Short mmCIF file of C-alpha atoms in Angstrom, two decimals:
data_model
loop_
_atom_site.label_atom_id
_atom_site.label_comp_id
_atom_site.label_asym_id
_atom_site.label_seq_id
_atom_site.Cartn_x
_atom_site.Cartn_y
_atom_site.Cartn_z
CA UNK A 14 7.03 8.90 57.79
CA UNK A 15 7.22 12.45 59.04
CA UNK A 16 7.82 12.94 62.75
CA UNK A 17 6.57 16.20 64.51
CA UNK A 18 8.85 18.54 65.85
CA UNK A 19 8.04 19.50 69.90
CA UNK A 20 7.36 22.54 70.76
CA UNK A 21 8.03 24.91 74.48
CA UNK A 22 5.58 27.73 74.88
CA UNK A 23 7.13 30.63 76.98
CA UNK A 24 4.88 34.02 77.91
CA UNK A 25 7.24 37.13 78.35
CA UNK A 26 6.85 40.96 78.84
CA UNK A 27 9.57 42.69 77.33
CA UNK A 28 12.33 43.84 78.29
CA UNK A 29 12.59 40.76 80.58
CA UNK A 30 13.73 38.22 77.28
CA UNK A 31 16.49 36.42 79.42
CA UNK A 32 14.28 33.30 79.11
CA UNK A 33 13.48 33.62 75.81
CA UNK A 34 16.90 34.48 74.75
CA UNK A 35 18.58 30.94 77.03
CA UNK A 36 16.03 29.16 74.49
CA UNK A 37 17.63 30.61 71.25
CA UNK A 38 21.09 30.12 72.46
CA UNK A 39 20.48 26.27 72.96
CA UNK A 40 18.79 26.26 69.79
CA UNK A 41 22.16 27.53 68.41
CA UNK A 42 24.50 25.74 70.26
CA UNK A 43 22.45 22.57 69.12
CA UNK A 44 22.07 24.27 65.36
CA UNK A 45 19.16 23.25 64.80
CA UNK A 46 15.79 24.05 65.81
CA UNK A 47 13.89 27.90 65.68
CA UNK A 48 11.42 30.17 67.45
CA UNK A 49 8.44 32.02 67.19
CA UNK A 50 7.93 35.26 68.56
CA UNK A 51 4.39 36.63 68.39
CA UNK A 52 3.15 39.89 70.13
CA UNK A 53 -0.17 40.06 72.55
CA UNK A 54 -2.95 41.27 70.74
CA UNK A 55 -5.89 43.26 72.78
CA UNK A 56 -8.71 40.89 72.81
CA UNK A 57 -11.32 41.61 69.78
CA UNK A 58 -8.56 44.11 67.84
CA UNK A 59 -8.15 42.02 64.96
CA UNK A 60 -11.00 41.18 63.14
CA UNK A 61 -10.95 38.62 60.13
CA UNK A 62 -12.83 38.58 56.98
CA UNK A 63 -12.64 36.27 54.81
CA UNK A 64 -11.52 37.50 51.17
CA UNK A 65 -14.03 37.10 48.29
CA UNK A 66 -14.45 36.58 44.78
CA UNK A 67 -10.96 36.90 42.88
CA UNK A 68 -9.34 38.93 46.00
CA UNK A 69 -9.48 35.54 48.07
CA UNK A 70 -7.09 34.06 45.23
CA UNK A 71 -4.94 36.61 44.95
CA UNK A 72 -5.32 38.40 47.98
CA UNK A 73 -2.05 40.07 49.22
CA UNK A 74 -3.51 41.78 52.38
CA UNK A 75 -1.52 40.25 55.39
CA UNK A 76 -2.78 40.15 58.58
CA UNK A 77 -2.13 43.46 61.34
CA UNK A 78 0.08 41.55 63.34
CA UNK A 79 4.11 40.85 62.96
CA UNK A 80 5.36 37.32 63.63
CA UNK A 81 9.35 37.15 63.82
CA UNK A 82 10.97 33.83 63.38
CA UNK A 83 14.34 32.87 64.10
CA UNK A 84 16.86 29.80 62.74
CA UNK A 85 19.77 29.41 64.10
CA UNK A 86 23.11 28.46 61.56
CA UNK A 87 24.00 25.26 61.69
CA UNK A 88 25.93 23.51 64.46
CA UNK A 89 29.46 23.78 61.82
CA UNK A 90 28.50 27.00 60.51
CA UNK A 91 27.54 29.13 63.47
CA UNK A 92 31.03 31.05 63.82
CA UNK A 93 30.83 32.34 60.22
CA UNK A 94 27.16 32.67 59.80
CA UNK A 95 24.68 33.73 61.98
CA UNK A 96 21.65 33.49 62.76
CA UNK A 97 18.48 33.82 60.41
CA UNK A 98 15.70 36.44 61.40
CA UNK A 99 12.75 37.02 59.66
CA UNK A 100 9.58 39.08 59.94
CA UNK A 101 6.12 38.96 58.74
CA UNK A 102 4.59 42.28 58.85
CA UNK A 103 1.52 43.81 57.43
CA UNK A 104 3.36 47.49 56.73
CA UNK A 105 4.11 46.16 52.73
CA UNK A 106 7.94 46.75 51.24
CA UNK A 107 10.30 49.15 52.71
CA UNK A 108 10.37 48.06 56.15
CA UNK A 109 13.89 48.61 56.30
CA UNK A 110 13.19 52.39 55.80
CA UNK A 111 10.10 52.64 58.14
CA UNK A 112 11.93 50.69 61.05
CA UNK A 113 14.97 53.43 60.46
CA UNK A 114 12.59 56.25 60.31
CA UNK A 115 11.55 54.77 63.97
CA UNK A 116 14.50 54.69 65.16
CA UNK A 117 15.36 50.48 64.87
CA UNK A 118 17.92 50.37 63.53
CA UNK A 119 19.64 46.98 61.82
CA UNK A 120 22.48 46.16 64.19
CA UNK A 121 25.98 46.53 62.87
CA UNK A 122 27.31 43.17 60.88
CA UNK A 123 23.48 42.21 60.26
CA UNK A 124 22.88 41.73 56.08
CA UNK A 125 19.16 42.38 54.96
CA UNK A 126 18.60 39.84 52.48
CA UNK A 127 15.32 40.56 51.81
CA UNK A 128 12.35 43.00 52.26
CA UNK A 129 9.55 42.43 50.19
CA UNK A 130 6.03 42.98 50.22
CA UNK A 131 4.45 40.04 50.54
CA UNK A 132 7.51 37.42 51.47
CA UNK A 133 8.34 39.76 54.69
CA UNK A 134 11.59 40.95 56.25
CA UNK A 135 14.91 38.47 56.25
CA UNK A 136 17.96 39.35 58.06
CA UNK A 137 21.16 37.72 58.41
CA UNK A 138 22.64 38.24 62.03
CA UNK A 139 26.17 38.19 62.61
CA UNK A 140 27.81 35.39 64.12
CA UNK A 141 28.99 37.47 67.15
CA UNK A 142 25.34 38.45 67.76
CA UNK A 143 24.40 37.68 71.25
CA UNK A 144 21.20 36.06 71.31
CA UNK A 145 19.33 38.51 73.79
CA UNK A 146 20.33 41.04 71.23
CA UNK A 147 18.68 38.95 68.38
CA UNK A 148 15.55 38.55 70.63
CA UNK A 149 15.34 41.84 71.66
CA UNK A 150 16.11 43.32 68.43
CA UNK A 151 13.16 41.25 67.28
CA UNK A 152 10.88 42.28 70.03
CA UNK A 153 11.39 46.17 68.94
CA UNK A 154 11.10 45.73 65.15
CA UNK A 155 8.08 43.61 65.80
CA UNK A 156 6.34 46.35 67.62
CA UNK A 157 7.03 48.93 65.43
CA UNK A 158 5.63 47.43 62.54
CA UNK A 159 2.30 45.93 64.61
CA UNK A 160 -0.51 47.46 63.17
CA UNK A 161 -3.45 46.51 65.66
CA UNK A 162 -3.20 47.03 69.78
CA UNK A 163 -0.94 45.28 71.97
CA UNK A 164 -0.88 44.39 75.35
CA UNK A 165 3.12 44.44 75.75
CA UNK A 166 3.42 40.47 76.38
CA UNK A 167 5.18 38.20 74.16
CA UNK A 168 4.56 34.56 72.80
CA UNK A 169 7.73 32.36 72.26
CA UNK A 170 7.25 29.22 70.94
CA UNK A 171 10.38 27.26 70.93
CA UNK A 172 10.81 24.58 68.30
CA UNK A 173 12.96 21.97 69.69
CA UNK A 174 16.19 20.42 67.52
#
């Protein structure tokens, strides 16, 4: 028997993430739990098709818009590791480099465990990272690598522990 997780939907134009970031922080202090973070798209930017033949298969076009998601460590390990931030983005391998050549830069103490092509960006914060730092950090990279219009609000949905 599988029980569903509840969820908190918060709206929020950046830079006002004080909200957003009281959310993660319970979601660490509890260590358990993540978020969503999902940009506003301009209505009618993103248009789907649906793939055909073999390319619906093995398909690896993602879609124009980022998605970050954050786990927090667990409730014992949250003072030596810290919190877990990935990103789906539709920019392909190299993020790293095209979110440098932008200017975002990966905070100090922050590991990059992974940025692929298809399997998206994973970070490692630092323990120390403050969780409006986290959020907004998120916010930024997420923007940069958008590749369809935005209307500069924010989606959080909050998974509950």
């Amino acid at each position: 028997m599988t029980s569903r997780r509840q969820t908190k939907t918060m709206e929020f134009t950046p830079p006002e993430i004080d909200g957003v970031a009281a959310e993660l922080a319970s979601l660490r202090d509890a260590g358990d739990g993540w978020l969503n973070l999902l940009p506003g798209i301009v209505e009618g930017a993103v248009e789907v098709e649906a793939p055909t033949g073999l390319f619906a298969f093995f398909g690896t076009r993602q879609p124009p818009v980022t998605m970050a998601t954050v786990m927090p460590a667990h409730a014992t390990q949250r003072h030596v590791e810290g919190m877990s931030v990935g990103l789906m983005h539709p920019t392909g391998g190299r993020a790293i480099a095209r979110l440098a050549e932008a200017g975002v830069r990966v905070p100090d103490g922050w590991v990059v465990r992974q940025d692929h092509a298809r399997r998206g960006l994973v970070l490692r914060a630092s323990p120390e990272a403050p969780p409006a730092s986290v959020v907004g950090w998120c916010v930024q990279a997420g923007t940069t690598l958008c590749m369809t219009d935005m209307t500069g609000q924010w989606q959080a949905v909050v998974y509950l522990p």
